[in-house]
CSV table of C-alpha atoms in Angstrom, one decimal:
chain,number,residue,atom,x,y,z
A,28,MET,CA,-7.5,15.1,-16.4
A,29,ILE,CA,-6.7,18.0,-14.1
A,30,LYS,CA,-3.9,19.2,-16.3
A,31,ASN,CA,-6.2,19.3,-19.3
A,32,PHE,CA,-8.8,21.1,-17.2
A,33,LEU,CA,-6.3,23.8,-16.3
A,34,ILE,CA,-5.1,24.2,-19.9
A,35,ASN,CA,-8.7,24.6,-21.1
A,36,LEU,CA,-9.4,27.1,-18.3
A,37,CYS,CA,-6.3,29.2,-19.1
A,38,ASN,CA,-7.2,29.2,-22.8
A,39,ALA,CA,-10.6,30.6,-21.8
A,40,VAL,CA,-9.1,33.5,-19.8
A,41,PRO,CA,-9.4,36.2,-22.5
A,42,THR,CA,-13.1,35.6,-22.9
A,43,ARG,CA,-13.6,35.3,-19.2
A,44,VAL,CA,-11.5,38.5,-18.7
A,45,ARG,CA,-13.7,40.5,-21.0
A,46,GLN,CA,-16.8,39.1,-19.3
A,47,ALA,CA,-15.4,39.9,-15.9
A,48,ARG,CA,-14.5,43.5,-16.8
A,49,ALA,CA,-17.9,44.0,-18.2
A,50,ASN,CA,-19.3,42.8,-14.8
A,51,ARG,CA,-16.7,44.7,-12.9
A,52,GLY,CA,-15.6,41.3,-11.5
A,53,PHE,CA,-12.1,41.2,-13.0
A,54,PHE,CA,-10.1,41.0,-9.8
A,55,ALA,CA,-12.6,38.5,-8.2
A,56,PHE,CA,-12.1,36.3,-11.3
A,57,LEU,CA,-8.3,36.4,-10.9
A,58,VAL,CA,-8.5,35.5,-7.2
A,59,VAL,CA,-10.8,32.5,-7.9
A,60,LEU,CA,-8.5,31.3,-10.8
A,61,GLY,CA,-5.5,31.6,-8.6
A,62,VAL,CA,-7.0,29.7,-5.7
A,63,LEU,CA,-8.3,27.0,-8.0
A,64,THR,CA,-5.0,26.6,-9.7
A,65,THR,CA,-3.1,26.3,-6.4
A,66,VAL,CA,-5.5,23.7,-5.0
A,67,MET,CA,-5.5,21.6,-8.1
A,68,LEU,CA,-1.7,21.6,-8.5
A,69,SER,CA,-1.2,20.7,-4.8
A,70,VAL,CA,-3.2,17.5,-5.1
A,71,PRO,CA,-0.8,14.5,-5.6
A,72,SER,CA,-1.4,12.4,-8.6
A,73,SER,CA,-2.5,9.3,-6.6
A,74,ALA,CA,-5.2,11.4,-4.9
A,75,GLN,CA,-6.2,12.9,-8.3
A,76,ASN,CA,-7.2,9.4,-9.4
A,77,ASN,CA,-9.7,9.3,-6.6
A,78,PHE,CA,-11.6,12.1,-8.2
A,79,ARG,CA,-12.7,9.6,-10.9
A,80,PRO,CA,-16.3,8.6,-10.2
A,81,GLN,CA,-16.7,5.1,-8.9
A,82,THR,CA,-18.9,2.7,-10.9
A,83,PHE,CA,-19.8,0.2,-8.2
A,84,GLU,CA,-19.8,0.2,-4.4
A,85,LEU,CA,-22.0,-1.5,-1.9
A,86,ARG,CA,-23.5,1.1,0.4
A,87,GLY,CA,-25.7,-1.0,2.6
A,88,VAL,CA,-27.5,-1.0,6.0
A,89,TRP,CA,-29.3,-3.6,8.0
A,90,LEU,CA,-32.9,-2.7,8.9
A,91,THR,CA,-33.8,-4.5,12.2
A,92,ASN,CA,-36.8,-5.0,14.4
A,93,ILE,CA,-34.7,-4.9,17.6
A,94,ASP,CA,-33.9,-1.5,19.1
A,95,SER,CA,-35.5,0.0,16.1
A,96,ASP,CA,-39.0,0.9,15.0
A,97,VAL,CA,-38.2,1.6,11.3
A,98,LEU,CA,-40.1,-1.5,10.1
A,99,PHE,CA,-43.2,-1.0,12.3
A,100,ASP,CA,-44.8,1.9,10.4
A,101,ARG,CA,-45.2,2.2,6.7
A,102,TYR,CA,-44.7,6.0,6.7
A,103,ARG,CA,-41.6,5.7,8.9
A,104,LEU,CA,-40.3,3.1,6.6
A,105,GLN,CA,-40.9,5.2,3.6
A,106,GLY,CA,-39.2,8.2,5.2
A,107,ALA,CA,-36.1,6.0,6.1
A,108,LEU,CA,-35.8,4.7,2.6
A,109,GLN,CA,-36.0,8.2,1.2
A,110,THR,CA,-33.3,9.4,3.6
A,111,LEU,CA,-31.0,6.5,2.6
A,112,LYS,CA,-31.6,7.4,-1.0
A,113,ASN,CA,-30.8,11.1,-0.4
A,114,LEU,CA,-27.6,10.1,1.2
A,115,ASN,CA,-26.6,7.8,-1.7
A,116,PHE,CA,-27.0,4.5,0.0
A,117,ASN,CA,-27.9,1.8,-2.5
A,118,THR,CA,-28.8,-1.4,-0.6
A,119,VAL,CA,-31.0,-2.4,2.3
A,120,TYR,CA,-31.0,-5.7,4.2
A,121,PRO,CA,-34.4,-5.8,6.1
A,122,THR,CA,-34.8,-8.7,8.6
A,123,ILE,CA,-37.6,-11.1,7.7
A,124,TRP,CA,-37.0,-14.0,10.1
A,125,ASN,CA,-36.5,-13.1,13.7
A,126,TRP,CA,-37.6,-14.1,17.3
A,127,GLY,CA,-39.2,-17.3,15.9
A,128,TYR,CA,-41.5,-15.5,13.5
A,129,THR,CA,-41.6,-14.2,10.0
A,130,LEU,CA,-42.0,-10.4,9.5
A,131,TYR,CA,-44.0,-11.0,6.3
A,132,PRO,CA,-47.3,-13.0,6.0
A,133,SER,CA,-46.2,-16.6,5.6
A,134,LYS,CA,-48.3,-19.7,4.9
A,135,VAL,CA,-45.3,-21.9,5.9
A,136,ALA,CA,-45.0,-20.2,9.3
A,137,GLN,CA,-48.8,-20.5,9.8
A,138,LYS,CA,-48.6,-24.2,9.2
A,139,VAL,CA,-45.7,-24.9,11.6
A,140,ILE,CA,-45.8,-22.1,14.2
A,141,GLY,CA,-49.5,-21.3,14.2
A,142,ARG,CA,-49.0,-17.7,13.2
A,143,SER,CA,-48.3,-16.3,9.8
A,144,LEU,CA,-46.6,-13.2,11.1
A,145,ASP,CA,-44.9,-11.7,14.1
A,146,PRO,CA,-47.7,-10.6,16.4
A,147,VAL,CA,-46.2,-7.2,17.3
A,148,PRO,CA,-48.8,-4.4,16.5
A,149,GLY,CA,-46.7,-2.5,14.0
A,150,LEU,CA,-46.8,-5.4,11.5
A,151,GLN,CA,-50.4,-6.3,11.7
A,152,GLY,CA,-52.5,-5.6,8.6
A,153,ARG,CA,-49.4,-4.9,6.6
A,154,ASP,CA,-46.9,-6.7,4.3
A,155,MET,CA,-43.7,-5.0,5.4
A,156,LEU,CA,-41.6,-6.9,2.9
A,157,LYS,CA,-43.8,-5.9,0.0
A,158,GLU,CA,-43.5,-2.3,1.1
A,159,VAL,CA,-39.7,-2.4,1.3
A,160,VAL,CA,-39.5,-4.0,-2.1
A,161,GLU,CA,-41.9,-1.6,-3.8
A,162,VAL,CA,-40.7,1.6,-2.2
A,163,GLY,CA,-37.0,0.6,-2.2
A,164,HIS,CA,-37.1,-0.3,-5.9
A,165,GLY,CA,-38.9,2.9,-6.6
A,166,LYS,CA,-36.0,4.7,-5.2
A,167,GLY,CA,-33.4,2.6,-6.9
A,168,LEU,CA,-32.4,0.6,-3.9
A,169,THR,CA,-31.3,-3.0,-4.0
A,170,VAL,CA,-33.4,-5.1,-1.5
A,171,ILE,CA,-31.9,-8.2,0.0
A,172,PRO,CA,-34.0,-9.6,2.9
A,173,TRP,CA,-32.0,-10.9,5.9
A,174,PHE,CA,-32.9,-14.3,7.2
A,175,GLU,CA,-31.4,-13.3,10.5
A,176,PHE,CA,-32.3,-16.0,13.1
A,177,GLY,CA,-31.4,-18.9,10.8
A,178,PHE,CA,-31.8,-22.1,12.9
A,179,MET,CA,-32.0,-20.1,16.2
A,180,ALA,CA,-35.2,-19.4,18.1
A,181,PRO,CA,-36.1,-17.9,21.5
A,182,ALA,CA,-36.4,-20.6,24.2
A,183,ASP,CA,-40.0,-19.5,25.0
A,184,SER,CA,-41.1,-19.1,21.4
A,185,GLN,CA,-44.2,-20.7,20.0
A,186,LEU,CA,-41.9,-22.5,17.5
A,187,ALA,CA,-39.8,-24.1,20.3
A,188,LYS,CA,-43.0,-25.1,22.2
A,189,ASN,CA,-44.7,-26.6,19.1
A,190,ARG,CA,-41.7,-28.6,18.0
A,191,PRO,CA,-39.5,-29.6,21.0
A,192,GLN,CA,-38.4,-32.6,19.0
A,193,TRP,CA,-36.7,-30.3,16.5
A,194,LEU,CA,-34.2,-28.9,19.1
A,195,THR,CA,-30.6,-29.9,19.4
A,196,SER,CA,-28.6,-30.1,22.6
A,197,ARG,CA,-25.2,-30.3,24.3
A,198,ARG,CA,-23.7,-33.5,25.5
A,199,ASP,CA,-25.3,-33.1,28.9
A,200,GLY,CA,-28.7,-32.7,27.3
A,201,SER,CA,-29.1,-29.0,28.0
A,202,LYS,CA,-30.5,-26.9,25.2
A,203,ILE,CA,-30.4,-23.2,26.3
A,204,TRP,CA,-27.8,-21.1,24.5
A,205,LYS,CA,-27.2,-17.6,25.9
A,206,GLU,CA,-27.2,-14.7,23.5
A,207,GLY,CA,-26.5,-11.7,25.7
A,208,ILE,CA,-29.3,-11.8,28.3
A,209,HIS,CA,-31.6,-13.9,26.1
A,210,ASP,CA,-32.3,-17.6,26.3
A,211,ARG,CA,-32.1,-19.2,22.8
A,212,VAL,CA,-32.5,-22.7,21.5
A,213,TRP,CA,-31.4,-24.1,18.2
A,214,LEU,CA,-33.3,-26.1,15.6
A,215,ASN,CA,-31.4,-29.1,14.6
A,216,PRO,CA,-29.9,-28.3,11.2
A,217,PHE,CA,-29.3,-32.0,10.5
A,218,LEU,CA,-32.9,-33.0,11.0
A,219,PRO,CA,-34.8,-33.5,7.7
A,220,GLN,CA,-38.0,-31.9,9.1
A,221,VAL,CA,-36.1,-28.8,10.2
A,222,GLN,CA,-34.2,-28.6,6.9
A,223,GLN,CA,-37.5,-28.8,5.0
A,224,PHE,CA,-39.2,-26.1,7.1
A,225,ILE,CA,-36.3,-23.6,6.8
A,226,GLN,CA,-36.0,-24.3,3.0
A,227,GLU,CA,-39.7,-23.7,2.5
A,228,LEU,CA,-39.6,-20.4,4.4
A,229,ILE,CA,-36.7,-19.2,2.2
A,230,VAL,CA,-38.3,-20.4,-1.1
A,231,GLU,CA,-41.6,-18.8,-0.1
A,232,ALA,CA,-39.9,-15.4,0.3
A,233,VAL,CA,-38.0,-15.8,-3.0
A,234,LYS,CA,-41.0,-16.9,-4.9
A,235,ASN,CA,-43.6,-14.4,-3.6
A,236,TYR,CA,-41.5,-11.2,-3.6
A,237,ASN,CA,-39.5,-9.4,-6.2
A,238,ILE,CA,-36.4,-9.4,-4.0
A,239,ASP,CA,-32.9,-9.0,-5.4
A,240,GLY,CA,-31.4,-11.6,-3.1
A,241,ILE,CA,-31.6,-13.2,0.3
A,242,GLN,CA,-29.0,-13.1,3.1
A,243,PHE,CA,-27.9,-15.5,5.7
A,244,ASP,CA,-25.3,-15.2,8.5
A,245,ASP,CA,-23.6,-17.4,11.2
A,246,HIS,CA,-27.1,-18.3,12.5
A,247,PHE,CA,-27.3,-20.5,9.4
A,248,GLY,CA,-24.8,-22.7,11.2
A,249,LEU,CA,-24.9,-24.1,14.8
A,250,PRO,CA,-22.9,-23.3,18.0
A,251,SER,CA,-20.2,-25.9,18.1
A,252,GLU,CA,-21.1,-27.0,21.6
A,253,LEU,CA,-24.4,-28.3,20.3
A,254,GLY,CA,-25.2,-31.3,18.1
A,255,TYR,CA,-25.4,-34.1,20.7
A,256,ASP,CA,-29.1,-34.7,20.3
A,257,PRO,CA,-30.2,-38.4,19.7
A,258,TYR,CA,-30.8,-37.9,15.9
A,259,THR,CA,-27.4,-36.3,15.2
A,260,VAL,CA,-25.5,-38.8,17.4
A,261,ALA,CA,-27.2,-41.7,15.6
A,262,LEU,CA,-26.3,-40.2,12.2
A,263,TYR,CA,-22.7,-39.8,13.3
A,264,LYS,CA,-22.5,-43.3,14.6
A,265,LYS,CA,-24.0,-44.6,11.3
A,266,GLU,CA,-21.2,-42.9,9.4
A,267,HIS,CA,-18.4,-43.9,11.8
A,268,ASN,CA,-18.9,-47.6,12.3
A,269,GLY,CA,-20.8,-47.2,15.5
A,270,LYS,CA,-18.3,-44.7,17.1
A,271,THR,CA,-19.9,-42.0,19.2
A,272,PRO,CA,-19.1,-38.3,18.7
A,273,PRO,CA,-16.1,-37.0,20.7
A,274,GLU,CA,-16.8,-35.6,24.2
A,275,ASN,CA,-14.8,-32.5,23.2
A,276,SER,CA,-17.2,-30.3,21.1
A,277,LYS,CA,-14.2,-28.6,19.5
A,278,ASP,CA,-12.6,-31.9,18.3
A,279,PRO,CA,-11.4,-31.1,14.8
A,280,GLU,CA,-13.0,-34.1,13.1
A,281,TRP,CA,-16.3,-33.6,14.9
A,282,VAL,CA,-16.3,-29.9,14.0
A,283,GLN,CA,-15.6,-30.7,10.4
A,284,TRP,CA,-18.2,-33.4,10.1
A,285,ARG,CA,-21.0,-31.1,11.3
A,286,ALA,CA,-19.7,-28.2,9.3
A,287,ASN,CA,-19.7,-30.4,6.2
A,288,LYS,CA,-23.3,-31.4,6.8
A,289,ILE,CA,-24.3,-27.7,7.0
A,290,THR,CA,-22.3,-27.0,3.8
A,291,ASP,CA,-24.3,-29.8,2.1
A,292,TYR,CA,-27.5,-28.1,3.3
A,293,MET,CA,-26.3,-24.7,2.1
A,294,LYS,CA,-25.8,-26.2,-1.4
A,295,ARG,CA,-29.3,-27.6,-1.3
A,296,VAL,CA,-30.8,-24.3,-0.4
A,297,PHE,CA,-28.8,-22.5,-3.0
A,298,THR,CA,-30.1,-24.9,-5.6
A,299,ALA,CA,-33.6,-24.4,-4.5
A,300,ILE,CA,-33.3,-20.6,-4.6
A,301,LYS,CA,-31.9,-20.7,-8.1
A,302,ALA,CA,-34.6,-23.1,-9.3
A,303,VAL,CA,-37.3,-20.5,-8.3
A,304,LYS,CA,-35.5,-17.3,-9.4
A,305,LYS,CA,-32.1,-17.6,-11.1
A,306,LYS,CA,-31.2,-14.0,-10.6
A,307,CYS,CA,-31.9,-14.0,-6.9
A,308,LEU,CA,-28.5,-13.4,-5.3
A,309,VAL,CA,-27.4,-15.5,-2.4
A,310,SER,CA,-25.7,-13.2,0.2
A,311,VAL,CA,-23.9,-14.2,3.4
A,312,ALA,CA,-22.9,-11.9,6.2
A,313,PRO,CA,-20.7,-13.9,8.5
A,314,ASN,CA,-18.1,-13.2,11.2
A,315,PRO,CA,-14.5,-13.7,10.1
A,316,GLN,CA,-13.9,-17.3,8.9
A,317,ARG,CA,-12.0,-18.6,12.0
A,318,PHE,CA,-14.7,-17.5,14.4
A,319,SER,CA,-17.5,-18.5,12.1
A,320,TYR,CA,-16.2,-22.0,11.5
A,321,GLU,CA,-14.9,-22.8,15.0
A,322,PHE,CA,-17.9,-21.4,17.0
A,323,PHE,CA,-20.8,-21.7,14.5
A,324,LEU,CA,-19.7,-24.5,12.1
A,325,ALA,CA,-20.4,-22.1,9.2
A,326,ASP,CA,-17.6,-22.7,6.8
A,327,TRP,CA,-18.3,-19.7,4.5
A,328,ALA,CA,-14.8,-19.9,2.9
A,329,ARG,CA,-15.7,-23.3,1.6
A,330,TRP,CA,-19.2,-22.1,0.6
A,331,GLU,CA,-17.5,-19.3,-1.4
A,332,ARG,CA,-15.1,-21.7,-3.2
A,333,MET,CA,-18.1,-23.9,-4.1
A,334,GLY,CA,-19.8,-21.0,-5.7
A,335,LEU,CA,-22.6,-20.8,-3.1
A,336,ILE,CA,-22.1,-17.1,-2.2
A,337,GLU,CA,-22.6,-14.2,-4.6
A,338,ASP,CA,-22.5,-11.3,-2.2
A,339,LEU,CA,-20.2,-11.6,0.9
A,340,VAL,CA,-20.4,-9.0,3.6
A,341,ILE,CA,-18.0,-9.9,6.4
A,342,GLN,CA,-19.0,-8.6,9.9
A,343,VAL,CA,-15.8,-6.8,11.2
A,344,TYR,CA,-17.3,-5.2,14.3
A,345,ARG,CA,-14.1,-3.9,15.9
A,346,ASN,CA,-13.3,-0.7,17.7
A,347,ASP,CA,-9.6,-1.3,17.7
A,348,LEU,CA,-8.4,0.0,14.2
A,349,ASP,CA,-5.4,-2.4,14.1
A,350,VAL,CA,-7.6,-5.4,14.8
A,351,PHE,CA,-10.1,-4.1,12.3
A,352,VAL,CA,-7.5,-3.8,9.6
A,353,SER,CA,-5.9,-7.2,10.4
A,354,GLU,CA,-9.3,-8.9,9.7
A,355,LEU,CA,-9.3,-7.5,6.2
A,356,GLU,CA,-6.0,-9.2,5.3
A,357,TYR,CA,-6.7,-12.8,5.9
A,358,PRO,CA,-6.0,-15.2,3.0
A,359,GLU,CA,-9.6,-16.5,2.7
A,360,VAL,CA,-10.8,-12.9,2.4
A,361,LYS,CA,-8.3,-12.2,-0.5
A,362,THR,CA,-9.3,-15.4,-2.2
A,363,ALA,CA,-13.0,-14.6,-2.0
A,364,ARG,CA,-12.3,-11.1,-3.4
A,365,SER,CA,-10.8,-12.6,-6.5
A,366,HIS,CA,-14.2,-14.3,-7.3
A,367,ILE,CA,-17.1,-12.2,-5.9
A,368,PRO,CA,-17.9,-8.8,-4.5
A,369,VAL,CA,-16.7,-8.8,-0.9
A,370,SER,CA,-17.8,-6.0,1.4
A,371,ILE,CA,-17.2,-5.2,5.0
A,372,GLY,CA,-19.8,-4.9,7.7
A,373,ILE,CA,-19.1,-1.9,10.0
A,374,ILE,CA,-20.7,-1.3,13.4
A,375,SER,CA,-22.3,2.1,13.5
A,376,GLY,CA,-23.5,1.7,17.1
A,377,LEU,CA,-25.6,-0.3,19.4
A,378,LYS,CA,-28.2,0.7,22.0
A,379,GLY,CA,-26.3,2.4,24.8
A,380,LYS,CA,-23.0,2.0,22.9
A,381,TYR,CA,-22.4,4.9,20.6
A,382,VAL,CA,-19.8,4.7,17.9
A,383,PRO,CA,-18.3,8.1,17.0
A,384,VAL,CA,-18.6,9.2,13.4
A,385,ARG,CA,-14.9,9.6,13.1
A,386,GLN,CA,-14.4,5.9,13.7
A,387,ILE,CA,-16.9,5.1,11.0
A,388,GLN,CA,-15.2,7.4,8.6
A,389,THR,CA,-11.7,5.9,9.3
A,390,GLN,CA,-12.9,2.4,8.9
A,391,VAL,CA,-14.6,3.2,5.6
A,392,GLN,CA,-11.4,4.7,4.4
A,393,LYS,CA,-9.4,1.6,5.4
A,394,VAL,CA,-11.9,-0.6,3.4
A,395,ARG,CA,-11.7,1.6,0.4
A,396,GLU,CA,-7.9,1.7,0.5
A,397,ARG,CA,-7.9,-2.0,0.1
A,398,LYS,CA,-10.4,-1.8,-2.8
A,399,PHE,CA,-13.2,-3.9,-1.3
A,400,ALA,CA,-16.6,-3.9,-3.0
A,401,GLY,CA,-18.1,-1.7,-0.3
A,402,VAL,CA,-19.5,-1.4,3.2
A,403,SER,CA,-22.7,-2.1,5.1
A,404,PHE,CA,-23.6,-0.7,8.5
A,405,PHE,CA,-25.2,-2.3,11.5
A,406,PHE,CA,-27.7,-1.0,12.0
A,407,TYR,CA,-30.1,1.7,10.6
A,408,GLU,CA,-31.1,3.4,13.9
A,409,THR,CA,-27.5,4.0,14.9
A,410,LEU,CA,-26.6,5.7,11.7
A,411,TRP,CA,-28.0,9.0,13.1
A,412,ASN,CA,-31.0,8.4,15.4
A,413,MET,CA,-29.0,6.7,18.2
A,414,ALA,CA,-25.7,8.4,18.5
A,415,SER,CA,-23.8,10.9,20.6
A,416,GLU,CA,-23.6,13.4,17.7
A,417,LYS,CA,-26.7,15.3,16.4
A,418,PRO,CA,-28.6,13.6,13.6
A,419,GLN,CA,-27.8,16.4,11.2
A,420,GLN,CA,-24.1,16.1,11.9
A,421,ARG,CA,-24.2,12.3,11.3
A,422,GLN,CA,-26.2,12.6,8.1
A,423,LEU,CA,-23.7,15.3,6.8
A,424,ALA,CA,-20.9,12.9,7.6
A,425,PHE,CA,-22.5,10.1,5.6
A,426,LYS,CA,-23.2,12.5,2.7
A,427,ASN,CA,-19.5,13.2,2.7
A,428,ILE,CA,-18.7,9.5,2.7
A,429,PHE,CA,-21.1,8.9,-0.2
A,430,PRO,CA,-21.0,12.2,-2.2
A,431,GLN,CA,-22.3,10.7,-5.4
A,432,PRO,CA,-24.7,7.8,-6.2
A,433,VAL,CA,-23.2,4.6,-7.5
A,434,ALA,CA,-24.5,1.1,-8.5
A,435,TYR,CA,-24.6,-2.0,-6.3
A,436,PRO,CA,-21.7,-4.3,-7.1
A,437,ASN,CA,-23.4,-7.2,-8.8
A,438,LEU,CA,-21.6,-9.8,-10.9
A,439,LEU,CA,-24.7,-10.0,-13.2
A,440,ALA,CA,-24.5,-6.2,-13.8
A,441,GLY,CA,-20.9,-6.1,-14.9
A,442,TRP,CA,-19.0,-5.9,-11.6
A,443,LYS,CA,-15.5,-7.4,-11.9
A,444,PRO,CA,-13.1,-8.3,-9.2
């Protein structure tokens, strides 16, 4: 391609020379031609291939309601989506289920929780999800809401208070699970009433909004230390000739039994989603498989093999580059990549924990070198508003990472592994 360009350029020299002389720019033209030729010829052939425009690449970001106010004002939200569009992002994952509440008006939540919407002021009188879909689609963005909390809820939430019988526990009966400084509890994913509630929330969002997909993560599983509540113990005994669950919560058979039950539920939810909207993609953004399975009973590698995942974004939130790269090389990752678009979640920062833009650039490069489907960043506010570098510097860096717009990698749209 470059060779042909140079030949055509040289063939055009006589005409250009006459024009340059007429404009008294002859010497300037020769200088430019010489520099251009030198630069082009110095680029190795492998790098020249990278000049070819990409057709598909996930360029996503999670929009959260924690340490971020992007979702709490319609004009701020519109401005954020416009900025993302300007910088050639193509996908947003707005959270819609968090802190025991929906972030969109929900009849299902109203019935069970007593509130149809998170009571924070910035969401009242609005339908945030409708705004994201309409504005996002208007700017050509793919919108895949994130069902962030899954089966988890704050210990003091209205949901936990209204339905204490829905909660699961450890072997000693304790229910509190620490997430940082926060006290959480977990709805029992094996209890039919819980399964029905979660499924109804999901189907409601899929049915009522023109979303492109819906996303789950490890919270759609269960911390492996939990699952010793009376209902789950009785179910296990029923399927094991009266034998009680092992005392060791990491016992391989006990882990597998619970993980298989969650997989069965994932299949049920997938089927329910497709029954409502066939083209609604099912996305999962888990930790690497070993951690996800052992600590959260979320066997996403099996989900993928069963065809229950159509957009996989693996959270590889590592600062150590060697560790980051090693996570990209696991066999289950390579297997998934042969079937579906597999992208990598990259940490762009946390509140009080800034990630330098150079680290982000390097990690994106490592992902691209291995020809993954793309990247998504956690989370919006840390892209440029919450960083050690100036916002303009960060935005310029992302513009350089994504110099041209490309399409979201969707199997339905022609993406191929």
